Amino acid sequence: MACNSATCNPGCLRDASREDGEKEQQSHPTADDHGACNGDEHVSNRAESLSNSICLKCKLNETIAASGFGAGLINGDGGRFCADCFRSNLYWKFRFSVTSNDMISPADNVLVAFSGGASSRVALHFVSEMQDKAQKNFEASRDRALPVFGVGVAFVDEQSVSTDHCHEFDIAIEDMKLIVSNLAPPLKKFLVVPIESVYTLEPSNGRERLKKLINTINDTTGKEDLLEHLRMLALQKVALENGYTKIVLGKCTSRIACHVLEATVKGKGYSLAADIQYVDARWEVPVVLPLRDCFSHEIDLLCCLESLKTVEVFRGKRSGINGLVSSFVKLLQEENPSRESTIVRTAGKLTPFHFNRIPEDNKSHGPAASQRRQRKRILKTDNLLSQESFCPVCNCPIKMSDLTTTTHSEDAQTSVDLMELCCLSCRFQILPAELSSLNLFHSFLPDPIVARANDARSLNHSWLREQIEDCLLSDTEVEA
Amino acid sequence: MESAAPAAKPKGRLCVICNERRAALKRPKNLQPICRECFYAAFEDEIHRVIVDNNIFKPGERIAIGASGGKGITGYRDDSLETVKRNEIQYGLALKVVSYKDLYGWTMDEIVKLIGLKNNCTFCGVFRRQALDRGAALLKVDKLVTGHNADDIAETVLLNILRGDIARLSRCTSIITGEDGPIPRCKPFKYTYEKEIVMYAYFKKLDYFSTECIYSPNAYRGFAREFIKDLERIRPRGILDIIKSGEDFRISTSTKMPELGTCERCGYISSQKWCKACVLLDGLNRGLPKLGIGRRRELNNSKNANQENGTKNLQSKQCGSLDF
């Protein structure tokens, strides 16, 4: 009997998943007995798919590979599952991430960041589907106790910092609007967010200042990373202004594996754990990654099967450290298909931070909803709540020993103060080395970063005070 | 960073440190143009600083230096060993040659002939690590120094991430390891770039031997090393950044480490009944060289399953030579 996703519960799928794993192990000796297995992973998969063209899970339909669909995308799953079971399994991974990490509550208003790519396209599709199901449940229930979460879509427009492609860009925007309007009802608001909106200025002035800011940075990787930080700032701003309570990113396992190595080679091993969890609530609007356990090849295959349209938005070739890491991970993945998974699993064992869970006060909105959670991921984090300092530029938590202690004024008025507040990685690859360029950079910074620098200064100062508080005399306190 | 004054001299640039002599090299670590004398001073001073800051040595301690050679590889062994013997004479240091043949009864040539190219690094890594300890014990020294440099350690950090080895990830950046064991081993070159070591040896005209092992053509280790070289080209300090990340990873210290005891057979330190070297050696002597390769529980699996798992495991163990 085929397992219909509407009636399937997580336990059933997980049991099936485990069973599939065991069968996969058993099938290897079979392939070996046939003499087809010569140690080559691809040959092994092909032999396996030829000898087992029936879906491992439902035992009824042909596997995706056997049906000849998407031949170029054959991977483990395509050779083992039929289209329906593959899709159900992927959606289950998404939904399990959401429920076990309290990502979305009924009272939430969710903003899905959509870049046009496959990952964010699937995130958009699944969030929309989840909302549609919740809406149907709401209408079917008698008491209608729980509301249905809202969904909006945002695209960050980085035209102002790219070279050209204006006309193609407009076509891409129209395509995105069409995609959003074709989602399951209710109608989603689609917001095009210029990245220069991080400035509270007239658009043309913001564009000009942003260009100047980027141009003060020499390092290619530094430019890329600053743009990524600004992208998040723009999303945060538009979410706050439009009443959204969560931001959904389409980051998948493959993207996270690259990030693990990118952070490692930039000396950001300390803060890496913060970036790769399901939930990141260091921001005002918490950021969640429901596709964290899905691989890019699975996502590509799903887009193919369901004809989910993606949009090509030119973002330039990544030629610095980030590009090198992407090439490296791609090479490793070709050599061993489980490499990305291993990388993310290794990094997943690093200790998360206290903000890597939904803040407690949010739960007060839905006490009944909390009781309905089937299971929650128990996240061991450190509980040193008040001692974390964050880099004003990239917002990563900073290791205490990396902080330089100074007794400057309370306000981060000078660029040198800014430098001392930043993490070592940003100091090297984003902040200009020359003092005059640094001053220029500082003057071009958007307001949220300046505000964060001021906050960091105050926090730093009060932390220093805590260290010496037991030695202070009472009149000194009065004086302060 | 202070920029060099415009050079009045027609020939080349001036050293950015002394501003007097002509720059002879660009320092691999930061690409600064400096003269030879300043490079020597900076190189030696930095290593000295690392040794002092980390309390690597104490007065009165006897130190053994692990020098390469003695693995029983035709060509490689003879040439590298000849170099080490000349070093003994040049520096007036006592040299103790410990060969695999002496300790285990097998040369690497013989091991490779039996097991092939794919797994021999596992044997070499395990045997060499134990051989160093045995040699140090014979000499009755207090500490053992290895020449692992920044490139090696950065590579190990990466490999432990790629292999999913969180336990090793938490300790592969330690500058002193095995302090609770019989003889601690130290890595004074932890922050020293490989290129700078070669440059120092070149300019000082030190007698050294340099070649790749003929039995380790495996691609996996090469992937990581190639990546690090590319990274160094784009951003020289990337190597130190990887090491810093390795030092800063938030890894729970409550992760259970295996209890250490001694091997029933040879007395070497081991968390199992037999140490790894004895397991591998037993396999060799019984004509079952793959016996010790792969995870322990898989030894009980069926023959085919064991082969399959062994095949997968060899990939993640090929870099045994970098196990610290």
XYZ file of N, CA and C in Angstrom, chain A residues 288-437:
450
model
N 15.265 30.680 10.522
C 15.163 29.223 10.618
C 15.548 28.561 9.295
N 16.089 27.347 9.406
C 16.547 26.600 8.230
C 15.820 25.254 8.152
N 14.611 25.220 7.607
C 13.864 23.955 7.583
C 14.389 22.919 6.599
N 15.221 23.335 5.638
C 15.762 22.377 4.672
C 17.171 21.937 5.034
N 17.529 22.116 6.287
C 18.888 21.833 6.729
C 19.302 20.386 6.474
N 18.352 19.457 6.491
C 18.691 18.050 6.329
C 18.479 17.546 4.902
N 18.236 18.451 3.961
C 18.014 18.038 2.576
C 19.229 18.392 1.732
N 19.562 17.494 0.800
C 20.734 17.716 -0.045
C 20.352 18.446 -1.323
N 21.337 19.116 -1.904
C 21.024 19.907 -3.090
C 20.591 19.010 -4.244
N 21.154 17.798 -4.331
C 20.741 16.953 -5.447
C 19.309 16.460 -5.257
N 18.889 16.286 -3.997
C 17.496 15.922 -3.740
C 16.573 17.068 -4.138
N 16.997 18.267 -3.799
C 16.191 19.448 -4.103
C 16.093 19.649 -5.609
N 17.221 19.474 -6.292
C 17.201 19.600 -7.751
C 16.266 18.564 -8.363
N 16.321 17.346 -7.840
C 15.474 16.281 -8.369
C 14.001 16.601 -8.149
N 13.681 17.153 -6.980
C 12.286 17.492 -6.710
C 11.793 18.581 -7.647
N 12.636 19.584 -7.879
C 12.252 20.649 -8.817
C 11.963 20.079 -10.187
N 12.750 19.084 -10.561
C 12.571 18.438 -11.853
C 11.256 17.662 -11.887
N 11.016 16.860 -10.857
C 9.826 16.012 -10.821
C 8.545 16.828 -10.816
N 8.545 17.920 -10.055
C 7.317 18.685 -9.883
C 7.268 19.925 -10.772
N 8.224 20.016 -11.688
C 8.278 21.176 -12.580
C 8.223 22.487 -11.810
N 8.957 22.535 -10.709
C 9.032 23.794 -9.965
C 9.979 24.723 -10.704
N 9.464 25.834 -11.123
C 10.283 26.742 -11.912
C 11.233 27.517 -11.014
N 12.482 27.597 -11.439
C 13.459 28.433 -10.747
C 13.841 29.585 -11.667
N 14.464 30.592 -11.100
C 14.820 31.788 -11.850
C 16.313 32.026 -11.710
N 16.958 32.244 -12.833
C 18.393 32.479 -12.819
C 18.656 33.964 -12.584
N 19.225 34.271 -11.445
C 19.583 35.656 -11.156
C 21.096 35.758 -11.129
N 21.646 36.580 -11.985
C 23.093 36.672 -12.072
C 23.651 37.299 -10.805
N 24.556 36.599 -10.153
C 25.150 37.141 -8.950
C 26.662 37.158 -9.020
N 27.187 36.894 -10.185
C 28.631 36.956 -10.332
C 29.296 35.684 -9.862
N 30.427 35.403 -10.438
C 31.180 34.207 -10.092
C 31.960 34.460 -8.809
N 32.001 33.458 -7.950
C 32.715 33.601 -6.692
C 34.156 33.150 -6.891
N 35.061 34.098 -6.832
C 36.442 33.798 -7.209
C 37.397 33.788 -6.020
N 36.935 34.129 -4.835
C 37.840 34.166 -3.698
C 37.832 32.858 -2.927
N 37.934 33.002 -1.600
C 37.954 31.834 -0.723
C 36.663 31.033 -0.851
N 35.536 31.748 -0.932
C 34.254 31.058 -0.982
C 34.138 30.189 -2.230
N 34.596 30.711 -3.359
C 34.569 29.933 -4.590
C 35.479 28.717 -4.505
N 36.638 28.901 -3.899
C 37.579 27.790 -3.739
C 36.968 26.677 -2.895
N 36.282 27.066 -1.823
C 35.655 26.068 -0.956
C 34.561 25.318 -1.703
N 33.753 26.058 -2.473
C 32.679 25.405 -3.226
C 33.244 24.363 -4.183
N 34.308 24.719 -4.888
C 34.929 23.767 -5.814
C 35.454 22.554 -5.064
N 36.054 22.792 -3.921
C 36.629 21.710 -3.122
C 35.547 20.740 -2.661
N 34.447 21.282 -2.126
C 33.375 20.419 -1.625
C 32.743 19.641 -2.774
N 32.605 20.301 -3.909
C 32.040 19.626 -5.071
C 32.919 18.449 -5.485
N 34.227 18.675 -5.478
C 35.181 17.625 -5.825
C 35.081 16.461 -4.853
N 35.015 16.781 -3.559
C 34.922 15.733 -2.546
C 33.627 14.948 -2.692
N 32.555 15.673 -3.006
C 31.251 15.030 -3.115
C 31.228 14.047 -4.276
N 31.939 14.389 -5.349
C 32.003 13.468 -6.480
C 32.789 12.215 -6.110
N 33.787 12.398 -5.258
C 34.629 11.282 -4.862
C 33.919 10.390 -3.846
N 33.086 10.991 -3.004
C 32.358 10.227 -1.982
C 31.032 10.917 -1.720
N 29.925 10.313 -2.147
C 28.621 10.992 -2.070
C 28.158 11.348 -0.669
N 28.753 10.771 0.369
C 28.274 11.118 1.709
C 29.160 12.154 2.391
N 30.043 12.783 1.628
C 30.987 13.717 2.233
C 30.299 14.927 2.845
N 29.335 15.513 2.112
C 28.657 16.696 2.642
C 27.972 16.380 3.963
N 27.345 15.210 3.984
C 26.647 14.784 5.197
C 27.615 14.640 6.361
N 28.790 14.065 6.091
C 29.783 13.893 7.152
C 30.255 15.234 7.688
N 30.483 16.173 6.783
C 30.954 17.496 7.207
C 29.932 18.151 8.125
N 28.669 18.120 7.716
C 27.638 18.782 8.516
C 27.436 18.049 9.841
N 27.552 16.741 9.806
C 27.398 15.979 11.049
C 28.527 16.296 12.016
N 29.746 16.421 11.493
C 30.873 16.777 12.361
C 30.637 18.127 13.017
N 30.290 19.108 12.188
C 30.069 20.451 12.724
C 28.854 20.479 13.638
N 27.898 19.579 13.382
C 26.706 19.529 14.220
C 27.011 19.115 15.644
N 28.194 18.562 15.868
C 28.571 18.163 17.224
C 29.208 19.296 18.011
N 29.463 20.421 17.354
C 29.967 21.569 18.092
C 28.854 22.112 18.982
N 29.223 22.710 20.091
C 28.227 23.188 21.048
C 27.491 24.405 20.513
N 26.161 24.314 20.383
C 25.403 25.482 19.926
C 25.423 26.604 20.964
N 24.947 27.770 20.552
C 24.858 28.917 21.444
C 23.455 29.024 22.024
N 23.331 29.886 23.024
C 22.039 29.985 23.707
C 20.944 30.509 22.783
N 21.340 31.250 21.745
C 20.329 31.791 20.843
C 19.964 30.826 19.725
N 20.490 29.611 19.772
C 20.156 28.639 18.729
C 18.898 27.855 19.078
N 17.937 28.550 19.638
C 16.615 27.977 19.890
C 15.627 29.130 19.898
N 14.372 28.805 19.674
C 13.367 29.858 19.669
C 13.279 30.462 21.071
N 13.301 31.784 21.193
C 13.257 32.411 22.522
C 12.025 31.983 23.299
N 12.151 31.901 24.603
C 11.093 31.394 25.470
C 9.816 32.213 25.377
N 9.928 33.510 25.333
C 8.733 34.351 25.402
C 7.819 34.142 24.201
N 8.395 33.659 23.099
C 7.548 33.411 21.931
C 6.535 32.317 22.199
N 6.896 31.390 23.078
C 6.012 30.253 23.316
C 4.748 30.662 24.054
N 4.791 31.822 24.703
C 3.605 32.233 25.448
C 2.436 32.510 24.512
N 2.740 32.735 23.234
C 1.660 33.002 22.292
C 0.823 31.760 22.021
N 1.436 30.617 22.102
C 0.685 29.416 21.748
C 0.871 28.291 22.731
N 0.332 28.403 23.932
C 0.518 27.322 24.911
C -0.117 26.022 24.441
N -1.278 26.116 23.816
C -1.941 24.906 23.326
C -1.105 24.269 22.228
N -0.525 25.115 21.401
C 0.309 24.597 20.320
C 1.501 23.838 20.883
N 2.060 24.355 21.959
C 3.226 23.692 22.538
C 2.871 22.287 22.985
N 1.686 22.138 23.530
C 1.316 20.828 24.033
C 1.159 19.818 22.905
N 0.901 20.319 21.718
C 0.690 19.406 20.600
C 1.988 18.954 19.958
N 3.095 19.523 20.366
C 4.349 19.100 19.772
C 4.582 17.634 20.089
N 4.886 16.875 19.052
C 5.083 15.454 19.315
C 6.410 15.208 20.016
N 7.450 15.805 19.502
C 8.740 15.672 20.187
C 9.564 16.897 19.861
N 10.416 17.226 20.772
C 11.262 18.389 20.552
C 12.710 17.972 20.601
N 13.477 18.641 19.802
C 14.907 18.392 19.833
C 15.465 19.025 21.093
N 16.154 18.243 21.872
C 16.772 18.779 23.082
C 18.133 19.325 22.687
N 18.238 20.626 22.732
C 19.447 21.271 22.262
C 20.304 21.674 23.453
N 21.463 21.037 23.567
C 22.374 21.437 24.638
C 23.142 22.672 24.200
N 22.907 23.753 24.851
C 23.648 24.968 24.535
C 24.323 25.470 25.790
N 25.228 26.373 25.607
C 25.841 26.981 26.786
C 24.877 28.019 27.333
N 24.900 28.222 28.629
C 23.935 29.116 29.255
C 24.553 30.428 29.701
N 25.659 30.778 29.104
C 26.292 32.043 29.466
C 25.607 33.161 28.698
N 24.390 33.482 29.118
C 23.541 34.343 28.316
C 24.118 35.729 28.119
N 24.538 36.340 29.198
C 24.826 37.762 29.117
C 26.241 38.064 28.651
N 27.075 37.061 28.502
C 28.475 37.358 28.252
C 28.866 37.367 26.788
N 27.935 37.076 25.901
C 28.302 36.984 24.496
C 28.438 38.358 23.872
N 29.540 38.583 23.163
C 29.707 39.799 22.379
C 29.592 39.435 20.913
N 29.104 40.379 20.119
C 28.900 40.102 18.704
C 29.650 41.110 17.853
N 30.155 40.622 16.741
C 30.829 41.503 15.790
C 29.801 42.444 15.173
N 30.030 43.762 15.185
C 29.050 44.681 14.603
C 28.854 44.483 13.107
N 29.872 43.986 12.412
C 29.753 43.873 10.959
C 29.012 42.594 10.564
N 29.454 41.446 11.072
C 28.840 40.194 10.626
C 27.959 39.555 11.681
N 27.899 40.132 12.869
C 27.018 39.644 13.928
C 27.372 38.244 14.419
N 28.634 37.847 14.301
C 29.005 36.544 14.831
C 29.414 36.698 16.289
N 29.167 35.680 17.120
C 29.640 35.756 18.503
C 31.158 35.735 18.540
N 31.726 36.536 19.418
C 33.172 36.699 19.492
C 33.703 36.016 20.739
N 34.784 35.278 20.557
C 35.430 34.640 21.694
C 36.035 35.707 22.591
N 35.887 35.538 23.899
C 36.330 36.567 24.835
C 37.794 36.922 24.648
N 38.616 35.916 24.393
C 40.050 36.184 24.299
C 40.404 36.992 23.063
N 39.471 37.074 22.108
C 39.749 37.857 20.907
C 39.420 39.328 21.101
N 38.722 39.640 22.201
C 38.343 41.028 22.429
C 39.526 41.797 22.986
N 39.796 42.936 22.390
C 40.822 43.806 22.949
C 40.141 44.771 23.897
N 40.634 44.834 25.101
C 40.001 45.671 26.117
C 40.582 47.073 26.067
N 39.715 48.019 25.867
C 40.154 49.413 25.841
C 39.232 50.241 26.717
N 39.666 51.419 27.036
C 38.853 52.305 27.861
C 38.539 53.581 27.094
N 38.071 53.380 25.875
C 37.697 54.542 25.080
C 36.340 55.075 25.523
N 35.893 56.061 24.829
C 34.602 56.662 25.168
C 33.474 55.684 24.891
N 32.295 56.021 25.403
C 31.154 55.128 25.282
C 30.686 54.972 23.847
N 30.913 55.972 23.035
C 30.366 55.939 21.688
C 31.421 55.482 20.698
N 31.000 54.610 19.772
C 31.939 54.153 18.746
C 32.039 55.215 17.665
N 32.608 56.341 18.033
C 32.673 57.447 17.098
C 33.805 57.284 16.100
N 34.870 56.667 16.517
C 36.015 56.577 15.625
C 36.090 55.200 14.991
N 36.787 55.160 13.861
C 36.894 53.902 13.138
C 37.790 52.909 13.866
N 38.754 53.422 14.629
C 39.630 52.518 15.371
C 38.824 51.753 16.422
N 37.878 52.445 17.049
C 36.994 51.760 17.996
C 36.242 50.633 17.311
N 35.770 50.930 16.100
C 35.026 49.917 15.345
C 35.896 48.691 15.111
N 37.142 48.937 14.752
C 38.034 47.817 14.462
C 38.191 46.919 15.676
N 38.300 47.532 16.845
C 38.514 46.736 18.046
C 37.287 45.914 18.417
N 36.122 46.337 17.945
C 34.894 45.631 18.281
C 34.606 44.466 17.338
N 35.282 44.459 16.184
C 34.972 43.449 15.174
C 35.694 42.138 15.437
N 35.168 41.077 14.838
C 35.848 39.788 14.936
C 37.118 39.830 14.094
N 38.031 38.914 14.379
C 39.327 38.935 13.703
C 39.177 38.755 12.203
N 38.189 37.950 11.796
C 38.020 37.691 10.371
C 37.605 38.961 9.635
N 36.634 39.696 10.192
C 36.191 40.936 9.547
C 37.287 41.990 9.581
N 38.055 42.012 10.661
C 39.156 42.967 10.715
C 40.101 42.758 9.552
N 40.332 41.515 9.215
C 41.303 41.244 8.164
C 40.723 41.423 6.775
N 39.526 40.858 6.524
C 39.094 40.774 5.134
C 38.067 41.828 4.737
N 37.500 42.536 5.717
C 36.509 43.550 5.374
C 37.004 44.952 5.718
N 37.444 45.145 6.945
C 37.920 46.481 7.321
C 39.200 46.809 6.562
N 39.253 47.976 5.939
C 40.484 48.354 5.228
C 41.658 48.492 6.184
N 42.841 48.171 5.686
C 44.032 48.187 6.533
C 44.533 49.611 6.766
N 44.409 50.443 5.738
C 44.891 51.815 5.848
C 43.920 52.656 6.663
N 44.453 53.546 7.461
C 43.610 54.328 8.358
C 42.652 55.241 7.597
N 43.144 55.855 6.530
C 42.267 56.760 5.783
C 41.124 55.989 5.129
N 41.441 54.804 4.594
C 40.382 53.983 4.005
C 39.427 53.483 5.075
